[in-house]
């Protein structure tokens, strides 16, 4: 049996320097820098807590020392389609057939012209990431304080969430 779609998608998109691509979108209220959790066998995100807030962490886990953790300013970025390995894309010219737009506007009929792309996989699989609006990049400057926190809390995390043993634990450092 082949890899699960979420793992295959992440693998195909790994050439991009934006971290691990997620097959299923996760709301920012559940997935942001400082949050910890794991992906289960279905690819679903399971939030454990926010290491910067003691009220959101299970008992037995400590918050991170805020003096060692520095958050970088948010950056807004506009992306075009991001293509995975073995995937090609081509913009399709929409100017052909636009002669009817003045008539639609004069008749007060709604119309919409937007970019159109065609995507093709080189083999039997491909991956494309499309976003609308600006993408907001949030991150911490340094990962070392997060790794130190992990070492200090690893035993208690596994004790309170045994699923982590099988699925691994993620500390979100950048979104």
XYZ file of C-alpha atoms in Angstrom:
175
model
C 0.000 0.000 0.000
C 1.249 3.499 -0.852
C 1.829 6.398 1.477
C -1.104 8.284 2.932
C -2.033 11.376 0.888
C -0.922 13.817 3.596
C 2.563 12.281 3.712
C 2.846 12.061 -0.087
C 1.762 15.710 -0.459
C 4.325 16.867 2.126
C 7.017 14.850 0.332
C 6.175 16.326 -3.085
C 6.196 19.887 -1.684
C 9.389 19.581 0.394
C 11.520 21.539 -2.108
C 9.808 24.765 -1.003
C 11.490 26.525 1.942
C 8.233 27.151 3.820
C 8.236 24.132 6.130
C 6.051 21.051 5.863
C 3.122 21.454 3.476
C -0.177 20.344 4.988
C -2.684 18.410 2.892
C -5.587 19.443 5.129
C -5.830 23.093 6.215
C -5.734 23.769 9.958
C -7.207 26.991 11.403
C -4.641 29.381 12.875
C -6.472 29.140 16.214
C -5.213 25.530 16.371
C -1.843 25.829 14.627
C 0.612 28.649 15.312
C 4.156 29.120 16.597
C 4.454 27.827 20.154
C 1.721 25.202 19.816
C 2.502 21.524 20.336
C 0.622 18.485 19.131
C 0.755 15.553 16.771
C -0.679 14.277 13.511
C -2.522 10.990 13.964
C -2.595 8.103 11.490
C -5.378 9.797 9.489
C -3.353 13.009 9.103
C -5.565 14.962 11.534
C -3.873 17.524 13.799
C -4.291 16.920 17.537
C -3.456 20.009 19.580
C -1.931 19.433 23.010
C -1.367 23.055 24.025
C 0.515 26.329 23.707
C 3.895 26.258 25.459
C 3.773 30.030 25.954
C 0.544 29.842 28.024
C 0.265 27.802 31.223
C -3.543 27.849 31.040
C -3.519 25.926 27.747
C -1.022 23.225 28.745
C -1.902 19.921 30.415
C -0.825 19.641 34.048
C 2.756 18.512 34.482
C 4.069 20.573 31.559
C 5.920 23.823 32.108
C 5.653 26.945 29.994
C 8.691 28.139 28.112
C 10.819 30.950 29.511
C 9.591 33.974 27.552
C 12.922 35.771 27.881
C 14.670 33.186 25.695
C 11.948 32.979 23.044
C 11.765 35.901 20.608
C 8.998 36.158 18.026
C 9.908 37.637 14.641
C 7.620 40.295 13.140
C 4.830 38.925 10.949
C 5.486 39.085 7.215
C 2.814 39.141 4.523
C 3.671 37.395 1.269
C 1.732 36.966 -1.961
C 2.226 33.655 -3.690
C 1.379 32.262 -7.047
C 0.793 28.533 -7.348
C 3.468 26.453 -5.606
C 4.196 23.267 -7.511
C 5.458 20.045 -6.034
C 8.243 17.903 -7.402
C 7.212 16.230 -10.661
C 4.439 18.805 -11.260
C 4.326 21.407 -14.023
C 2.018 24.372 -14.452
C 1.154 26.780 -17.244
C -0.917 29.957 -17.247
C -3.765 29.917 -19.741
C -4.409 33.106 -21.738
C -7.846 34.451 -20.845
C -7.701 37.461 -23.165
C -9.253 35.409 -25.959
C -13.011 35.811 -25.727
C -12.977 38.918 -23.526
C -14.861 40.944 -26.140
C -18.158 40.188 -24.378
C -17.111 41.897 -21.122
C -18.170 45.439 -22.149
C -21.615 44.071 -23.037
C -21.861 42.293 -19.675
C -20.854 45.457 -17.843
C -23.338 47.579 -19.800
C -26.099 45.107 -18.956
C -25.032 45.195 -15.269
C -24.430 41.452 -15.358
C -21.783 40.051 -13.018
C -18.556 38.835 -14.528
C -15.203 37.803 -13.196
C -11.829 37.525 -14.876
C -9.110 35.767 -12.937
C -5.960 33.820 -13.606
C -6.361 30.332 -14.918
C -3.676 27.670 -14.769
C -3.265 24.166 -16.056
C -1.288 21.672 -13.986
C 0.196 18.373 -15.052
C 2.136 15.680 -13.220
C 5.254 14.225 -14.828
C 4.534 10.811 -13.319
C 1.394 9.419 -11.729
C 1.306 11.942 -8.878
C 1.688 15.676 -8.369
C 1.008 18.432 -5.847
C -0.127 22.052 -6.087
C -0.628 24.655 -3.356
C -2.988 27.525 -4.183
C -3.730 30.360 -1.768
C -5.830 33.478 -1.918
C -4.870 36.776 -0.385
C -1.594 37.346 1.375
C 0.016 34.513 3.307
C 1.116 35.635 6.779
C 4.445 34.176 7.888
C 4.750 33.910 11.685
C 7.820 32.473 13.388
C 10.272 32.501 16.267
C 13.843 33.629 15.657
C 15.551 30.649 17.283
C 14.563 26.998 17.606
C 17.004 26.137 20.410
C 14.780 27.363 23.300
C 11.955 25.233 21.889
C 14.197 22.168 21.695
C 15.342 22.727 25.296
C 11.701 22.961 26.401
C 11.033 19.666 24.609
C 13.869 17.908 26.442
C 12.595 19.150 29.812
C 8.986 18.084 29.184
C 9.314 14.963 26.990
C 8.583 12.375 29.706
C 5.477 14.186 30.948
C 4.173 14.665 27.402
C 4.438 10.945 26.654
C 2.846 10.125 30.016
C -0.171 12.399 29.415
C -0.419 11.706 25.652
C 0.794 8.159 24.864
C -0.227 8.620 21.198
C 2.875 10.797 20.827
C 5.023 7.684 21.160
C 3.577 6.318 17.907
C 2.871 9.555 16.019
C 5.698 11.849 17.131
C 5.425 15.328 18.625
C 5.485 18.590 16.725
C 6.444 21.987 18.109
C 5.215 24.585 15.658
C 8.082 27.025 15.079
C 6.853 28.735 11.913
C 3.624 29.068 9.925
